[in-house]
Coordinates of C-alpha atoms and ligand atoms in Angstrom, one line a residue:
M227 CA 44.0 -32.4 -40.7
V228 CA 42.4 -34.5 -43.4
E229 CA 43.2 -33.2 -46.9
T230 CA 39.9 -32.2 -48.7
H231 CA 39.2 -32.2 -52.4
E232 CA 36.7 -30.3 -54.5
F233 CA 35.8 -33.4 -56.5
V234 CA 35.6 -36.9 -54.9
I235 CA 34.7 -40.2 -56.5
A236 CA 33.5 -43.1 -54.3
A237 CA 33.5 -46.6 -55.8
N238 CA 33.9 -50.0 -54.3
R239 CA 37.3 -50.5 -55.9
L240 CA 40.2 -48.1 -56.2
P241 CA 41.1 -47.8 -59.9
V242 CA 44.4 -49.7 -59.3
R243 CA 45.3 -53.1 -58.1
Q244 CA 48.6 -54.5 -56.7
T245 CA 50.7 -56.9 -58.8
D246 CA 54.2 -58.2 -58.5
D247 CA 55.3 -55.1 -60.4
G248 CA 53.5 -52.7 -58.0
W249 CA 50.2 -50.9 -58.5
V250 CA 48.6 -51.0 -62.0
L251 CA 45.3 -49.8 -63.4
S252 CA 42.6 -52.4 -63.1
P253 CA 40.3 -53.8 -65.8
G254 CA 36.6 -53.0 -65.7
G255 CA 34.2 -50.6 -67.3
L256 CA 34.1 -48.3 -64.4
V257 CA 37.8 -47.6 -64.2
T258 CA 38.2 -47.3 -68.0
A259 CA 35.6 -44.6 -68.0
L260 CA 36.6 -42.5 -65.0
I261 CA 40.4 -42.1 -65.2
P262 CA 40.2 -39.4 -67.9
V263 CA 37.6 -37.5 -65.9
M264 CA 39.9 -37.2 -62.8
K265 CA 43.0 -35.9 -64.4
N266 CA 43.5 -32.1 -64.2
R267 CA 41.1 -31.6 -61.2
S268 CA 41.6 -31.4 -57.5
S269 CA 40.2 -34.8 -56.9
S270 CA 40.5 -38.0 -55.0
W271 CA 39.1 -41.6 -55.4
I272 CA 37.8 -43.4 -52.4
G273 CA 37.8 -47.2 -52.7
W274 CA 38.9 -50.6 -51.6
S275 CA 42.4 -51.9 -52.5
G276 CA 41.1 -55.3 -53.5
E277 CA 42.8 -57.2 -50.6
P278 CA 40.7 -58.0 -47.5
G279 CA 42.3 -56.9 -44.2
V280 CA 44.9 -54.6 -45.7
E281 CA 45.1 -51.1 -44.2
L282 CA 46.7 -48.4 -46.4
A283 CA 47.3 -44.7 -46.0
P284 CA 46.2 -42.4 -48.9
F285 CA 48.7 -42.5 -51.7
E286 CA 49.2 -41.2 -55.2
H287 CA 49.5 -43.3 -58.4
D288 CA 50.1 -41.8 -61.8
G289 CA 48.9 -38.4 -60.7
L290 CA 45.7 -39.7 -59.1
D291 CA 45.0 -39.2 -55.3
L292 CA 43.8 -42.5 -54.0
D293 CA 42.1 -42.9 -50.6
P294 CA 41.8 -46.6 -49.6
V295 CA 39.0 -47.9 -47.5
T296 CA 39.7 -51.1 -45.6
L297 CA 37.4 -54.2 -45.9
D298 CA 38.1 -56.9 -43.3
Q299 CA 37.4 -60.6 -44.1
D300 CA 33.8 -60.4 -42.9
D301 CA 33.2 -57.3 -45.0
F302 CA 34.7 -59.1 -48.0
D303 CA 32.6 -62.2 -47.4
D304 CA 29.3 -60.5 -46.6
Y305 CA 29.3 -57.1 -48.2
Y306 CA 31.4 -57.7 -51.4
E307 CA 30.9 -61.4 -52.2
G308 CA 27.6 -61.6 -50.3
F309 CA 25.2 -58.7 -50.7
S310 CA 26.8 -56.9 -53.7
N311 CA 27.6 -59.9 -55.8
G312 CA 25.3 -62.6 -54.4
T313 CA 22.2 -60.5 -54.1
I314 CA 22.3 -57.2 -56.1
W315 CA 24.4 -58.4 -59.1
P316 CA 22.2 -61.3 -60.1
L317 CA 18.9 -59.5 -59.2
Y318 CA 19.9 -56.4 -61.2
H319 CA 20.8 -58.6 -64.2
S320 CA 17.2 -59.7 -64.5
G321 CA 17.7 -62.6 -62.1
A322 CA 20.3 -64.2 -64.4
L323 CA 21.0 -66.5 -61.4
S324 CA 18.7 -67.2 -58.5
T325 CA 19.3 -64.5 -55.9
Q326 CA 20.1 -65.1 -52.2
Y327 CA 18.9 -62.9 -49.4
H328 CA 20.6 -63.0 -46.1
R329 CA 20.1 -60.6 -43.2
H330 CA 23.8 -60.7 -42.2
W331 CA 24.8 -59.7 -45.8
W332 CA 22.5 -56.7 -45.6
E333 CA 24.0 -55.7 -42.2
A334 CA 27.5 -55.8 -43.7
Y335 CA 26.3 -53.8 -46.7
R336 CA 24.9 -51.1 -44.4
R337 CA 28.1 -51.1 -42.3
V338 CA 30.4 -50.7 -45.3
N339 CA 28.2 -48.1 -47.0
R340 CA 28.4 -46.1 -43.7
R341 CA 32.2 -46.4 -43.8
F342 CA 32.4 -45.0 -47.4
A343 CA 29.9 -42.2 -46.5
E344 CA 32.0 -41.1 -43.5
R345 CA 35.1 -41.0 -45.6
A346 CA 33.4 -39.1 -48.3
M347 CA 32.1 -36.6 -45.8
A348 CA 35.5 -36.1 -44.3
T349 CA 37.4 -35.6 -47.5
T350 CA 35.0 -33.6 -49.7
A351 CA 35.6 -29.8 -49.5
E352 CA 32.7 -27.5 -48.5
N353 CA 30.2 -27.2 -51.3
G354 CA 32.3 -29.8 -53.2
T355 CA 31.1 -32.5 -55.6
L356 CA 30.8 -36.2 -54.7
W357 CA 30.2 -38.8 -57.4
V358 CA 29.2 -42.2 -56.1
H359 CA 29.4 -45.2 -58.4
D360 CA 27.7 -48.5 -58.8
Y361 CA 25.6 -51.1 -57.0
H362 CA 27.9 -51.6 -54.0
L363 CA 27.3 -48.1 -52.6
Q364 CA 23.6 -47.4 -53.1
L365 CA 23.1 -46.2 -49.5
V366 CA 25.9 -43.6 -49.6
P367 CA 23.9 -40.7 -51.2
Q368 CA 21.3 -40.6 -48.4
L369 CA 23.9 -41.0 -45.6
V370 CA 25.9 -38.1 -47.1
R371 CA 22.7 -36.0 -47.5
D372 CA 22.0 -36.4 -43.8
G373 CA 25.5 -35.4 -42.7
R374 CA 26.7 -33.0 -45.4
P375 CA 23.7 -31.3 -47.1
D376 CA 26.2 -28.7 -48.6
L377 CA 27.6 -31.3 -51.1
R378 CA 26.3 -31.9 -54.6
T379 CA 26.0 -35.6 -54.9
G380 CA 25.6 -37.7 -58.0
F381 CA 25.0 -41.4 -58.3
F382 CA 25.6 -43.5 -61.4
L383 CA 24.6 -47.1 -61.7
H384 CA 26.8 -49.0 -64.1
T385 CA 24.7 -52.2 -64.1
P386 CA 21.1 -52.4 -65.4
F387 CA 18.3 -51.4 -63.0
P388 CA 15.7 -54.2 -62.8
P389 CA 12.0 -54.0 -63.5
A390 CA 9.9 -53.1 -60.4
E391 CA 8.6 -56.6 -59.9
L392 CA 12.1 -57.9 -59.6
F393 CA 13.4 -55.0 -57.4
Q394 CA 10.4 -55.4 -55.1
R395 CA 11.6 -58.9 -54.1
L396 CA 14.4 -57.2 -52.1
P397 CA 13.5 -57.3 -48.4
W398 CA 15.4 -54.0 -48.1
R399 CA 13.9 -52.4 -51.3
E400 CA 12.7 -49.2 -49.6
Q401 CA 16.0 -48.5 -47.8
I402 CA 17.8 -48.9 -51.2
A403 CA 15.4 -46.7 -53.1
R404 CA 15.6 -44.0 -50.4
G405 CA 19.4 -44.4 -50.3
L406 CA 19.6 -43.5 -54.0
L407 CA 17.2 -40.6 -53.8
G408 CA 19.7 -38.9 -51.4
A409 CA 21.6 -37.9 -54.6
D410 CA 20.8 -34.8 -56.6
I411 CA 21.1 -36.8 -59.8
V412 CA 20.5 -40.6 -60.1
G413 CA 21.9 -41.7 -63.4
F414 CA 21.4 -44.9 -65.3
Q415 CA 22.8 -46.4 -68.5
T416 CA 19.6 -46.4 -70.6
P417 CA 16.2 -44.7 -70.6
D418 CA 14.6 -48.1 -69.8
D419 CA 16.7 -48.4 -66.6
A420 CA 15.7 -44.9 -65.6
Q421 CA 12.0 -45.7 -66.3
D422 CA 12.3 -48.8 -64.2
F423 CA 13.6 -46.8 -61.3
L424 CA 10.9 -44.2 -61.7
S425 CA 8.3 -46.9 -61.7
V426 CA 9.8 -48.3 -58.4
C427 CA 9.6 -44.8 -56.9
R428 CA 6.0 -44.4 -58.0
R429 CA 4.9 -47.7 -56.7
M430 CA 6.7 -47.7 -53.4
L431 CA 7.3 -44.1 -52.4
D432 CA 4.4 -42.5 -54.2
T433 CA 6.6 -40.0 -56.1
P434 CA 5.2 -39.4 -59.6
G435 CA 8.1 -38.2 -61.9
T436 CA 7.7 -35.4 -64.5
F437 CA 9.4 -36.4 -67.7
L438 CA 11.3 -33.7 -69.5
D439 CA 11.9 -33.6 -73.3
D440 CA 15.4 -35.1 -73.2
G441 CA 14.2 -38.3 -71.4
Q442 CA 15.1 -37.1 -67.9
A443 CA 12.7 -36.8 -65.1
T444 CA 12.5 -34.7 -61.9
L445 CA 11.1 -36.0 -58.7
E446 CA 9.9 -34.0 -55.7
W447 CA 11.4 -35.8 -52.8
E448 CA 11.6 -34.6 -49.2
G449 CA 11.5 -31.0 -50.2
R450 CA 14.2 -31.3 -52.9
E451 CA 14.3 -31.9 -56.6
V452 CA 16.0 -35.1 -57.7
T453 CA 16.9 -35.6 -61.4
V454 CA 16.6 -39.2 -62.7
G455 CA 17.9 -39.9 -66.2
A456 CA 19.9 -41.9 -68.7
F457 CA 23.6 -41.1 -69.1
P458 CA 24.9 -43.9 -71.4
I459 CA 28.6 -44.4 -70.6
S460 CA 31.1 -44.5 -73.4
I461 CA 34.8 -44.9 -74.3
D462 CA 37.8 -42.7 -75.1
M463 CA 37.2 -42.9 -78.8
H464 CA 40.1 -40.7 -79.9
E465 CA 42.6 -42.4 -77.7
I466 CA 41.6 -45.8 -79.0
E467 CA 41.7 -44.6 -82.6
R468 CA 45.1 -43.1 -82.1
K469 CA 46.5 -46.4 -80.7
A470 CA 44.7 -48.5 -83.3
V471 CA 46.5 -46.8 -86.2
D472 CA 49.9 -47.0 -84.6
P473 CA 52.1 -49.1 -86.9
E474 CA 53.2 -51.2 -83.8
T475 CA 49.5 -52.1 -83.2
I476 CA 48.9 -53.0 -86.8
A477 CA 52.1 -55.1 -87.0
A478 CA 51.1 -56.9 -83.7
A479 CA 47.6 -57.6 -85.1
A480 CA 49.1 -59.1 -88.2
D481 CA 51.4 -61.3 -86.1
L482 CA 48.4 -62.4 -84.0
W483 CA 46.5 -63.4 -87.1
V484 CA 49.4 -65.6 -88.2
Q485 CA 49.8 -67.1 -84.7
V486 CA 46.2 -68.3 -84.7
G487 CA 46.6 -70.0 -88.1
S488 CA 45.9 -67.2 -90.6
P489 CA 42.2 -67.9 -90.7
K490 CA 39.7 -66.6 -93.3
T491 CA 37.6 -65.3 -90.4
L492 CA 38.9 -64.4 -86.9
L493 CA 36.2 -64.3 -84.2
L494 CA 36.8 -62.6 -80.9
G495 CA 35.1 -62.5 -77.5
V496 CA 36.5 -60.4 -74.5
D497 CA 34.7 -60.6 -71.2
R498 CA 35.1 -61.0 -67.5
L499 CA 34.3 -64.6 -66.9
D500 CA 30.7 -63.9 -65.6
Y501 CA 27.5 -65.8 -66.0
T502 CA 25.8 -62.7 -67.4
K503 CA 28.1 -62.5 -70.4
G504 CA 26.7 -65.4 -72.4
I505 CA 30.1 -66.8 -73.4
D506 CA 28.5 -70.3 -73.5
V507 CA 25.9 -69.1 -76.0
R508 CA 28.5 -68.0 -78.7
L509 CA 30.5 -71.2 -78.1
R510 CA 27.4 -73.4 -78.6
A511 CA 26.4 -71.4 -81.7
L512 CA 29.9 -71.9 -83.2
H513 CA 29.9 -75.5 -82.3
E514 CA 26.6 -76.2 -84.0
L515 CA 27.6 -74.2 -87.1
L516 CA 30.7 -76.4 -87.4
I517 CA 28.6 -79.6 -86.9
D518 CA 26.1 -78.4 -89.4
G519 CA 28.9 -77.8 -91.9
A520 CA 27.8 -74.1 -92.3
V521 CA 31.3 -73.1 -91.1
D522 CA 34.5 -74.9 -92.1
A523 CA 36.9 -75.3 -89.2
A524 CA 39.8 -74.7 -91.6
D525 CA 38.4 -71.2 -92.2
V526 CA 37.9 -69.9 -88.7
A527 CA 39.7 -69.2 -85.4
F528 CA 38.0 -67.9 -82.3
I529 CA 39.9 -66.0 -79.5
Q530 CA 37.9 -65.9 -76.3
V531 CA 39.5 -63.9 -73.5
A532 CA 37.8 -64.6 -70.2
T533 CA 39.3 -62.4 -67.5
P534 CA 39.2 -64.1 -64.1
S535 CA 36.6 -62.5 -61.9
R536 CA 34.8 -63.2 -58.5
D537 CA 36.1 -66.7 -58.4
D538 CA 34.5 -67.6 -55.1
V539 CA 31.1 -66.1 -55.7
R540 CA 28.3 -68.6 -56.4
G541 CA 27.8 -69.2 -60.1
Y542 CA 31.3 -68.2 -61.3
A543 CA 33.1 -71.5 -60.9
E544 CA 30.2 -73.3 -62.6
T545 CA 30.3 -70.8 -65.5
R546 CA 34.0 -71.5 -65.8
D547 CA 33.5 -75.2 -65.9
Q548 CA 30.8 -74.9 -68.5
V549 CA 32.8 -72.6 -70.7
E550 CA 35.9 -74.8 -70.5
R551 CA 33.9 -77.9 -71.3
L552 CA 32.4 -76.2 -74.4
V553 CA 35.9 -75.0 -75.5
S554 CA 37.3 -78.5 -75.2
E555 CA 34.3 -80.0 -77.0
I556 CA 34.8 -77.7 -80.0
N557 CA 38.6 -78.2 -80.1
G558 CA 38.2 -82.0 -79.5
D559 CA 35.8 -82.3 -82.4
F560 CA 37.4 -79.8 -84.9
A561 CA 41.0 -78.8 -84.1
S562 CA 43.8 -80.1 -86.3
M563 CA 47.3 -80.9 -85.0
G564 CA 48.7 -77.7 -83.5
V565 CA 45.8 -75.6 -84.7
P566 CA 42.9 -75.3 -82.2
V567 CA 39.7 -73.6 -83.3
V568 CA 39.1 -71.8 -80.0
H569 CA 42.0 -70.0 -78.3
Y570 CA 40.7 -69.7 -74.8
L571 CA 42.6 -67.3 -72.5
H572 CA 41.6 -67.3 -68.8
Q573 CA 43.9 -64.4 -68.2
S574 CA 44.1 -60.6 -67.7
F575 CA 45.6 -58.5 -70.5
S576 CA 46.8 -54.9 -70.9
F577 CA 44.6 -52.7 -72.9
D578 CA 47.2 -52.5 -75.6
E579 CA 47.0 -56.3 -76.0
L580 CA 43.2 -56.2 -76.1
L581 CA 43.4 -53.5 -78.8
T582 CA 45.7 -55.7 -80.9
M583 CA 42.9 -58.3 -80.7
Y584 CA 40.2 -55.8 -81.7
V585 CA 42.3 -54.7 -84.7
A586 CA 43.0 -58.2 -85.8
A587 CA 39.4 -59.6 -85.4
D588 CA 36.9 -59.8 -88.2
V589 CA 33.8 -60.5 -86.0
M590 CA 33.4 -59.5 -82.4
L591 CA 30.9 -61.5 -80.3
V592 CA 29.1 -59.7 -77.5
T593 CA 26.3 -61.9 -76.4
P594 CA 25.3 -61.1 -72.7
F595 CA 22.0 -62.2 -71.3
R596 CA 21.9 -58.8 -69.7
D597 CA 24.5 -56.1 -69.5
G598 CA 24.4 -52.5 -68.2
M599 CA 26.3 -51.2 -71.2
N600 CA 29.2 -53.3 -72.5
L601 CA 32.3 -51.2 -73.2
V602 CA 34.0 -54.0 -75.1
A603 CA 31.5 -53.7 -77.9
K604 CA 32.2 -49.9 -78.2
E605 CA 36.0 -50.4 -78.0
F606 CA 35.9 -52.9 -80.9
V607 CA 34.0 -50.4 -83.1
A608 CA 36.4 -47.6 -82.1
A609 CA 39.3 -49.7 -83.2
K610 CA 37.8 -50.3 -86.7
L611 CA 38.9 -47.2 -88.5
S612 CA 39.0 -49.2 -91.8
G613 CA 35.2 -49.7 -91.5
R614 CA 35.7 -53.5 -92.0
G615 CA 34.6 -56.0 -89.4
T616 CA 31.2 -56.9 -87.8
L617 CA 29.8 -56.8 -84.4
V618 CA 27.4 -59.4 -83.2
L619 CA 25.6 -57.8 -80.2
S620 CA 22.9 -59.0 -77.8
E621 CA 19.7 -57.0 -77.7
F622 CA 20.0 -57.1 -73.9
A623 CA 23.2 -55.1 -73.6
G624 CA 22.7 -51.4 -73.0
T625 CA 25.0 -50.8 -76.0
A626 CA 22.3 -52.3 -78.3
Q627 CA 20.1 -49.2 -77.7
E628 CA 22.9 -47.1 -79.3
L629 CA 24.6 -49.4 -81.8
T630 CA 21.5 -50.3 -83.7
D631 CA 23.6 -51.1 -86.8
A632 CA 25.3 -54.0 -85.1
F633 CA 24.2 -57.6 -86.0
L634 CA 21.7 -57.8 -83.2
C635 CA 20.7 -61.1 -81.6
N636 CA 18.7 -62.6 -78.8
P637 CA 21.1 -64.7 -76.8
F638 CA 18.2 -66.9 -75.5
D639 CA 17.5 -68.0 -79.1
L640 CA 20.4 -70.3 -80.2
D641 CA 19.1 -70.7 -83.8
G642 CA 18.8 -66.9 -84.0
V643 CA 22.4 -66.4 -82.7
K644 CA 23.6 -69.0 -85.3
R645 CA 21.8 -67.1 -88.1
V646 CA 23.1 -63.8 -87.0
L647 CA 26.7 -65.1 -86.6
L648 CA 26.7 -66.6 -90.0
A649 CA 25.3 -63.3 -91.5
A650 CA 28.0 -61.3 -89.7
M651 CA 30.8 -63.7 -90.9
N652 CA 29.5 -63.5 -94.5
A653 CA 28.6 -59.8 -94.7
P654 CA 29.7 -58.1 -97.9
V655 CA 32.4 -55.4 -97.5
E656 CA 29.9 -52.6 -98.4
E657 CA 27.5 -53.8 -95.7
Q658 CA 30.3 -54.0 -93.1
E659 CA 31.4 -50.5 -94.0
R660 CA 27.9 -49.1 -93.9
R661 CA 27.1 -50.5 -90.5
M662 CA 30.5 -49.6 -89.1
R663 CA 30.3 -46.1 -90.3
A664 CA 26.9 -45.5 -88.6
M665 CA 28.2 -47.0 -85.3
R666 CA 31.4 -45.0 -85.4
E667 CA 29.5 -41.8 -86.0
R668 CA 27.4 -42.5 -82.9
L669 CA 30.6 -43.1 -80.8
T670 CA 32.5 -40.1 -82.2
N671 CA 29.6 -37.9 -80.9
H672 CA 29.3 -39.7 -77.6
T673 CA 32.7 -40.3 -76.0
V674 CA 33.4 -40.9 -72.3
H675 CA 34.3 -37.2 -72.0
D676 CA 30.9 -36.2 -73.3
W677 CA 29.3 -38.7 -70.8
A678 CA 31.2 -37.3 -67.7
G679 CA 31.0 -33.7 -68.9
K680 CA 27.2 -34.0 -69.3
F681 CA 26.7 -35.7 -65.9
L682 CA 29.0 -33.3 -64.0
R683 CA 27.5 -30.2 -65.8
E684 CA 24.0 -31.2 -64.7
L685 CA 25.2 -32.0 -61.2
R686 CA 26.8 -28.7 -60.7
Ligands
LIG134 P1 32.2 -55.3 -67.3 O1 32.3 -53.8 -66.8 O2 31.0 -56.0 -66.9 O3 33.5 -56.0 -67.0 P2 32.5 -54.0 -69.9 O4 32.6 -54.6 -71.3 O5 31.5 -52.9 -69.8 O6 32.2 -55.2 -68.9 O7 33.9 -53.4 -69.5 C1 35.0 -54.2 -69.5 C2 36.3 -53.3 -69.5 O8 37.4 -54.0 -69.0 C3 36.6 -52.8 -70.9 O9 37.0 -51.5 -70.9 C4 37.8 -53.7 -71.3 O10 38.7 -53.1 -72.1 C5 38.4 -54.0 -70.0 N1 38.9 -55.4 -69.9 C6 38.2 -56.5 -70.2 N2 39.0 -57.6 -70.1 C7 40.2 -57.2 -69.8 C8 41.4 -57.9 -69.6 N3 41.6 -59.2 -69.7 N4 42.5 -57.1 -69.3 C9 42.3 -55.8 -69.2 N5 41.2 -55.1 -69.4 C10 40.1 -55.8 -69.7
LIG135 C1 31.5 -54.3 -63.4 C2 31.0 -53.4 -62.3 C3 32.2 -52.7 -61.6 C4 33.2 -53.7 -61.2 C5 33.7 -54.5 -62.4 C6 34.7 -55.6 -62.0 O1 32.0 -53.4 -64.4 O2 30.0 -52.6 -62.8 O3 31.7 -51.9 -60.5 O4 34.3 -53.0 -60.6 O5 32.6 -55.2 -62.9 O6 34.2 -56.4 -60.9 P1 34.9 -56.6 -59.5 O7 33.9 -57.4 -58.7 O8 36.1 -57.3 -59.8 O9 35.1 -55.3 -58.9

């Protein structure tokens, strides 16, 4: 007998990955957001272990029931690296990179989505709740609707949803839209994303939506009502605050500041090494400000964490080369003996280590060309209980629709980024505190618990 659960999450990855020290929680916005939601419920998480070809029985980690799905090498190549990260990821990020369309990738996507749907149908209890996450599994809601109409099924997209004219390039656009509409709720990060999805439904499937007061819409679809709306994801504000004021964190932040040369201004970037994140933009802006003489190299240090990600997918190795060339150009031109300007770390860190960096930094740089939300920006603000520090934030991150008191910039406008960066570095303390107070208030009232609570309340 397969064990069933009242509440099941399906996402491409399990929330853990295997290291030399055993299983550990993985980095990534999705995982950070969902762990707190699972604890204290009869729940399980269906996902891939991260290693192609490895078959694993269900297991428990840190009180979480985990239900591994196997991807063989072909699935990895064609479903994960191919359709998910070679077709959907760049297309959904506004065509940040030219998108490739291959029929065998699509076949693999369908095959793996069926595998996830079958597992979800087998392990979710009667009348239970299934919450499907992200762009890898867009066909699962309809597959589950066909086989298990008793379930309440929610879908949440962590990436942006593209404008209709981009989405309509997809040869399999109709299957994907229908796949999503199998859910009872289709949730997006921002009202703009929800609008874009509604406009796709209107154009392709002739389903005019009715907008309700709170920015949500209901669609009549195949005799059912589907809710479409924005549910902006957030962070565990109180937990971050608690850790940020821990004397150990404060001491570690002070040590870090000394280690990087006790700069007048410590700049920070924390991203997966991804072409959507605009790491190159901030490096170029800093380099030009140093060349112009607007910033003195003796006054500044920049820590850039670039977590390794999707190394073999098209675009990632090129991005790494580009970032590493820019880092070495800045350091070649402006470092002094033993004191680089840019401290570039192509490594993964524990959350506590990242938090130390947030606490130590004066200016956080978040400059994606497009980003569904960007949790790093929110984590930085949560860590700034003192009210000091500034956030430079791309207008094209979902976060910018909430954190309107950040120093907003257009990452495609290098002069604009330079101007905004300089303003953020030189902001008077009163201005820093005013902006930070407004951003912190927003986050205090919209934590990850509020996000999950709202989504699940509406789903049930
Ligand atoms: P994305 O989901 O595209 O990676 P986000 O900024 O939304 O971008 O989420 C990234 C999440 O991963 C954050 O919660 C952050 O704390 C975590 N993270 C980023 N880099 C690392 C790292 N090097 N080690 C551990 N966690 C990381
Ligand atoms: C983004 C996606 C997640 C994904 C994470 C890490 O946050 O929205 O679904 O898990 O990146 O990417 P990876 O390809 O390593 O799973």
